[in-house]
mmCIF file of C-alpha atoms and ligand atoms in Angstrom:
data_model
loop_
_atom_site.group_PDB
_atom_site.id
_atom_site.type_symbol
_atom_site.label_atom_id
_atom_site.label_comp_id
_atom_site.label_asym_id
_atom_site.label_seq_id
_atom_site.Cartn_x
_atom_site.Cartn_y
_atom_site.Cartn_z
ATOM 1 C CA MET A 653 0.000 0.000 0.000
ATOM 2 C CA MET A 654 2.746 2.417 1.051
ATOM 3 C CA ARG A 655 4.713 1.486 -2.039
ATOM 4 C CA ARG A 656 1.713 2.174 -4.251
ATOM 5 C CA ILE A 657 1.254 5.642 -2.714
ATOM 6 C CA LEU A 658 4.950 6.404 -3.195
ATOM 7 C CA THR A 659 4.757 5.251 -6.822
ATOM 8 C CA ILE A 660 1.742 7.504 -7.467
ATOM 9 C CA ALA A 661 3.491 10.442 -5.761
ATOM 10 C CA LEU A 662 6.637 9.824 -7.809
ATOM 11 C CA PHE A 663 4.763 9.745 -11.112
ATOM 12 C CA LEU A 664 2.704 12.824 -10.187
ATOM 13 C CA PHE A 665 5.980 14.623 -9.540
ATOM 14 C CA ILE A 666 7.376 13.428 -12.889
ATOM 15 C CA GLY A 667 4.088 14.532 -14.474
ATOM 16 C CA ALA A 668 4.406 17.998 -12.930
ATOM 17 C CA VAL A 669 7.974 18.365 -14.211
ATOM 18 C CA LEU A 670 6.896 17.199 -17.684
ATOM 19 C CA SER A 671 3.958 19.651 -17.632
ATOM 20 C CA VAL A 672 6.370 22.543 -17.066
ATOM 21 C CA LEU A 673 8.840 21.296 -19.698
ATOM 22 C CA VAL A 674 6.072 20.808 -22.274
ATOM 23 C CA ALA A 675 4.755 24.329 -21.592
ATOM 24 C CA TRP A 676 8.260 25.779 -21.982
ATOM 25 C CA GLY A 677 8.755 23.729 -25.151
ATOM 26 C CA CYS A 678 5.536 25.132 -26.597
ATOM 27 C CA GLU A 679 6.610 28.674 -25.644
ATOM 28 C CA THR A 680 9.993 28.123 -27.262
ATOM 29 C CA PHE A 681 9.033 26.370 -30.489
ATOM 30 C CA SER A 682 5.445 27.338 -31.290
ATOM 31 C CA GLY A 683 4.691 30.009 -33.792
ATOM 32 C CA GLU A 684 1.656 32.187 -33.339
ATOM 33 C CA SER A 685 -1.168 33.605 -35.350
ATOM 34 C CA ILE A 686 -2.479 36.939 -34.213
ATOM 35 C CA VAL A 687 -5.991 38.315 -34.658
ATOM 36 C CA ILE A 688 -6.873 41.923 -33.889
ATOM 37 C CA SER A 689 -10.405 43.190 -33.494
ATOM 38 C CA TYR A 690 -11.616 46.749 -32.925
ATOM 39 C CA GLU A 691 -15.105 45.618 -32.036
ATOM 40 C CA GLN A 692 -16.074 43.370 -29.165
ATOM 41 C CA PRO A 693 -15.637 39.857 -30.543
ATOM 42 C CA ALA A 694 -17.768 36.832 -29.759
ATOM 43 C CA ALA A 695 -16.941 35.423 -26.330
ATOM 44 C CA PRO A 696 -14.850 32.362 -27.369
ATOM 45 C CA PHE A 697 -12.317 34.721 -28.944
ATOM 46 C CA LEU A 698 -10.988 35.703 -25.535
ATOM 47 C CA MET A 699 -11.130 32.365 -23.711
ATOM 48 C CA PRO A 700 -13.923 33.035 -21.191
ATOM 49 C CA GLY A 701 -13.044 31.829 -17.708
ATOM 50 C CA ILE A 702 -9.337 31.962 -18.552
ATOM 51 C CA TYR A 703 -8.913 35.469 -19.874
ATOM 52 C CA ASP A 704 -11.701 37.898 -19.083
ATOM 53 C CA PRO A 705 -11.348 41.576 -19.989
ATOM 54 C CA PRO A 706 -11.766 43.971 -17.041
ATOM 55 C CA GLU A 707 -15.395 45.000 -16.734
ATOM 56 C CA ASP A 708 -14.824 48.684 -15.940
ATOM 57 C CA TRP A 709 -12.533 49.340 -18.907
ATOM 58 C CA THR A 710 -13.487 51.039 -22.146
ATOM 59 C CA VAL A 711 -11.796 48.443 -24.307
ATOM 60 C CA GLN A 712 -11.009 49.545 -27.848
ATOM 61 C CA THR A 713 -8.764 46.756 -29.075
ATOM 62 C CA TRP A 714 -8.988 43.018 -28.575
ATOM 63 C CA VAL A 715 -6.006 40.890 -29.559
ATOM 64 C CA ARG A 716 -5.595 37.143 -29.528
ATOM 65 C CA PHE A 717 -2.621 34.843 -30.142
ATOM 66 C CA LYS A 718 -2.855 31.209 -30.991
ATOM 67 C CA GLY A 719 -0.307 28.472 -31.603
ATOM 68 C CA LEU A 720 0.346 24.855 -30.645
ATOM 69 C CA GLY A 721 0.172 24.774 -26.850
ATOM 70 C CA VAL A 722 0.213 28.562 -26.613
ATOM 71 C CA ARG A 723 -2.565 31.108 -26.373
ATOM 72 C CA GLY A 724 -2.600 34.714 -25.400
ATOM 73 C CA ALA A 725 -4.917 37.658 -25.241
ATOM 74 C CA TRP A 726 -4.742 41.291 -24.569
ATOM 75 C CA THR A 727 -7.284 44.026 -24.289
ATOM 76 C CA THR A 728 -6.467 47.687 -24.227
ATOM 77 C CA GLU A 729 -8.267 51.004 -23.916
ATOM 78 C CA MET A 730 -6.427 52.452 -26.878
ATOM 79 C CA LEU A 731 -6.658 51.758 -30.564
ATOM 80 C CA TRP A 732 -3.700 49.554 -31.234
ATOM 81 C CA ALA A 733 -2.526 49.535 -34.809
ATOM 82 C CA GLY A 734 0.208 46.953 -34.812
ATOM 83 C CA SER A 735 3.059 49.149 -33.542
ATOM 84 C CA THR A 736 5.398 47.800 -30.895
ATOM 85 C CA LEU A 737 4.008 47.418 -27.425
ATOM 86 C CA GLY A 738 6.577 49.846 -26.074
ATOM 87 C CA MET A 739 4.528 52.733 -27.444
ATOM 88 C CA SER A 740 1.871 51.997 -24.885
ATOM 89 C CA SER A 741 4.197 52.319 -21.907
ATOM 90 C CA ASP A 742 3.800 56.123 -21.799
ATOM 91 C CA SER A 743 0.103 55.912 -22.429
ATOM 92 C CA THR A 744 -2.443 56.340 -19.661
ATOM 93 C CA ASN A 745 -4.669 53.867 -21.460
ATOM 94 C CA ARG A 746 -4.715 50.572 -19.676
ATOM 95 C CA ILE A 747 -3.683 47.281 -21.182
ATOM 96 C CA ARG A 748 -4.048 43.745 -19.838
ATOM 97 C CA ILE A 749 -1.869 41.062 -21.392
ATOM 98 C CA ARG A 750 -1.780 37.391 -20.494
ATOM 99 C CA HIS A 751 0.094 34.527 -22.130
ATOM 100 C CA TYR A 752 -0.806 30.907 -21.508
ATOM 101 C CA SER A 753 0.998 27.714 -22.423
ATOM 102 C CA GLY A 754 0.828 23.989 -21.896
ATOM 103 C CA TRP A 755 -0.463 20.858 -23.547
ATOM 104 C CA PRO A 756 -2.964 19.140 -23.567
ATOM 105 C CA LEU A 757 -4.370 21.941 -21.397
ATOM 106 C CA LEU A 758 -2.995 25.445 -21.099
ATOM 107 C CA CYS A 759 -1.607 25.290 -17.556
ATOM 108 C CA MET A 760 0.966 28.062 -17.095
ATOM 109 C CA VAL A 761 0.354 31.807 -17.224
ATOM 110 C CA ARG A 762 2.417 34.964 -17.333
ATOM 111 C CA SER A 763 1.700 38.635 -17.772
ATOM 112 C CA ASP A 764 3.559 40.916 -20.104
ATOM 113 C CA PRO A 765 5.885 43.497 -18.469
ATOM 114 C CA PHE A 766 3.695 46.198 -20.068
ATOM 115 C CA ASP A 767 0.595 44.904 -18.321
ATOM 116 C CA SER A 768 -1.110 47.800 -16.489
ATOM 117 C CA ASP A 769 -2.032 45.523 -13.604
ATOM 118 C CA LEU A 770 1.641 45.360 -12.688
ATOM 119 C CA GLY A 771 3.366 48.170 -10.864
ATOM 120 C CA ILE A 772 6.804 49.291 -12.051
ATOM 121 C CA ALA A 773 8.418 47.263 -9.257
ATOM 122 C CA ALA A 774 6.587 44.135 -10.353
ATOM 123 C CA LYS A 775 8.120 44.231 -13.807
ATOM 124 C CA GLY A 776 11.145 42.274 -12.597
ATOM 125 C CA ASP A 777 8.882 39.816 -10.792
ATOM 126 C CA VAL A 778 9.546 36.473 -12.490
ATOM 127 C CA TRP A 779 6.474 34.936 -10.851
ATOM 128 C CA ALA A 780 4.323 37.489 -12.707
ATOM 129 C CA VAL A 781 6.130 37.959 -15.995
ATOM 130 C CA GLY A 782 8.247 34.819 -16.268
ATOM 131 C CA PHE A 783 11.978 34.644 -16.911
ATOM 132 C CA GLU A 784 14.188 34.842 -19.947
ATOM 133 C CA PRO A 785 15.725 31.427 -20.642
ATOM 134 C CA PRO A 786 19.411 31.015 -21.564
ATOM 135 C CA TRP A 787 18.293 30.080 -25.101
ATOM 136 C CA ALA A 788 16.176 33.255 -25.504
ATOM 137 C CA SER A 789 18.371 34.456 -28.373
ATOM 138 C CA ARG A 790 17.325 31.407 -30.410
ATOM 139 C CA ILE A 791 13.630 32.164 -30.028
ATOM 140 C CA GLU A 792 12.189 33.886 -33.073
ATOM 141 C CA PRO A 793 11.062 37.467 -32.437
ATOM 142 C CA ARG A 794 7.302 37.580 -31.959
ATOM 143 C CA TYR A 795 4.601 39.430 -30.102
ATOM 144 C CA ARG A 796 4.577 36.988 -27.203
ATOM 145 C CA GLY A 797 8.126 37.931 -26.252
ATOM 146 C CA LYS A 798 10.831 35.537 -25.084
ATOM 147 C CA ASN A 799 9.907 34.882 -21.473
ATOM 148 C CA LEU A 800 8.931 31.498 -20.078
ATOM 149 C CA PRO A 801 6.230 31.258 -17.408
ATOM 150 C CA LEU A 802 6.774 30.093 -13.826
ATOM 151 C CA ARG A 803 3.228 30.421 -12.529
ATOM 152 C CA PRO A 804 0.960 27.360 -12.761
ATOM 153 C CA MET A 805 -2.827 27.528 -13.087
ATOM 154 C CA PRO A 806 -3.702 25.159 -10.213
ATOM 155 C CA VAL A 807 -6.554 22.980 -11.532
ATOM 156 C CA ARG A 808 -5.245 22.787 -15.092
ATOM 157 C CA PHE A 809 -1.708 22.156 -13.905
ATOM 158 C CA ALA A 810 -2.933 19.290 -11.709
ATOM 159 C CA ALA A 811 -4.837 17.789 -14.657
ATOM 160 C CA ASN A 812 -1.783 17.997 -16.934
ATOM 161 C CA SER A 813 0.397 16.483 -14.196
ATOM 162 C CA VAL A 814 -1.940 13.479 -13.977
ATOM 163 C CA PHE A 815 -1.923 13.153 -17.774
ATOM 164 C CA TRP A 816 1.867 13.339 -18.161
ATOM 165 C CA GLY A 817 2.441 11.224 -15.051
ATOM 166 C CA PHE A 818 0.256 8.523 -16.590
ATOM 167 C CA VAL A 819 2.124 8.790 -19.899
ATOM 168 C CA ALA A 820 5.421 8.394 -18.016
ATOM 169 C CA TRP A 821 4.024 5.379 -16.155
ATOM 170 C CA ILE A 822 2.829 3.768 -19.418
ATOM 171 C CA CYS A 823 6.241 4.315 -20.974
ATOM 172 C CA THR A 824 8.059 2.664 -18.065
ATOM 173 C CA PHE A 825 6.243 0.373 -15.606
ATOM 174 C CA GLY A 826 3.100 0.015 -17.672
ATOM 175 C CA ALA A 827 4.933 -1.388 -20.699
ATOM 176 C CA TRP A 828 7.026 -3.670 -18.497
ATOM 177 C CA ARG A 829 4.011 -5.026 -16.629
ATOM 178 C CA TYR A 830 2.059 -5.572 -19.855
ATOM 179 C CA ARG A 831 4.944 -7.510 -21.403
ATOM 180 C CA ARG A 832 5.267 -9.656 -18.298
ATOM 181 C CA TRP A 833 1.518 -10.369 -18.161
ATOM 182 C CA ASN A 834 1.447 -11.150 -21.881
ATOM 183 C CA ARG A 835 4.329 -13.651 -21.608
ATOM 184 C CA ILE A 836 2.707 -15.458 -18.667
ATOM 185 C CA ARG A 837 -0.546 -15.620 -20.617
ATOM 186 C CA ARG A 838 1.200 -17.183 -23.616
ATOM 187 C CA GLY A 839 3.135 -19.672 -21.463
ATOM 188 C CA LEU A 840 6.525 -18.108 -22.208
ATOM 189 C CA CYS A 841 9.410 -17.431 -19.851
ATOM 190 C CA ILE A 842 8.894 -13.921 -18.452
ATOM 191 C CA ARG A 843 12.572 -13.180 -18.830
ATOM 192 C CA CYS A 844 13.766 -14.691 -22.120
ATOM 193 C CA LYS A 845 10.515 -15.620 -23.922
ATOM 194 C CA TYR A 846 11.452 -19.309 -24.093
ATOM 195 C CA GLU A 847 8.427 -21.549 -24.636
ATOM 196 C CA LEU A 848 8.033 -23.302 -21.270
ATOM 197 C CA ALA A 849 5.393 -25.903 -22.223
ATOM 198 C CA GLY A 850 4.378 -26.227 -18.563
ATOM 199 C CA LEU A 851 7.903 -26.444 -17.077
ATOM 200 C CA GLU A 852 8.385 -25.031 -13.582
ATOM 201 C CA THR A 853 11.771 -23.504 -14.355
ATOM 202 C CA CYS A 854 13.013 -22.038 -17.621
ATOM 203 C CA PRO A 855 15.710 -24.350 -19.067
ATOM 204 C CA GLU A 856 17.252 -21.409 -20.919
ATOM 205 C CA CYS A 857 17.785 -18.866 -18.160
ATOM 206 C CA GLY A 858 16.687 -20.564 -14.951
ATOM 207 C CA THR A 859 13.877 -18.131 -14.146
ATOM 208 C CA SER A 860 11.049 -19.645 -12.152
ATOM 209 C CA ALA A 861 7.830 -19.865 -14.115
ATOM 210 C CA ARG A 862 5.867 -19.571 -10.884
ATOM 211 C CA PRO A 863 6.517 -16.055 -9.608
ATOM 212 C CA ARG A 864 5.073 -15.262 -6.206
ATOM 213 C CA ARG A 865 2.666 -12.734 -7.664
ATOM 214 C CA MET A 866 0.954 -14.261 -10.660
ATOM 215 C CA GLU A 867 -0.555 -11.560 -12.819
ATOM 216 C CA ALA A 868 -2.203 -13.783 -15.386
HETATM 217 ZN ZN1 ZN B 531 13.995 -17.972 -19.615
#
């Protein structure tokens, strides 16, 4: 029982690590398509429940990014015409920018340093805006920037951790256990596949054909 709990904990941990690495991989390698709208778009455009524009803002521009394992949205109170984001830093118009990554679910989030929700001091806050990886110079220039996120989205991150933990288990113990079960079922030696024909011990490698825990 204890061993089973430890195994589950181990694979959940592996799953969590894989979830982060997959999200960073998507951030690093995924391209993006960008859609800009100057009228309030239909709700799915902005990922309701994930990214919601602030209710008290007079939003004039809606922007969405999309790529494999990456999504992003920003809303701003100014008309944005495709210039660099830096232009908005002197503006009093507010802007809210969020970037999400992860697969199969988006599970990590970061804000952009230009996000109006962040104070000046928060702009170096890696928890909020992510960090620049050592390989940042290899990342193609794009609107999403070159930062990688550190902040997980709890429920989605947990779901991805279960998914990737299960994949890791399948690829290691799961495959091994299936092979073992399949050999017992077919009457073969579990170690060397020799056809036992009912023998108690494998004449090829000496493995007992009667393991203590029969899985067949
Ligand atoms: Zn054998």
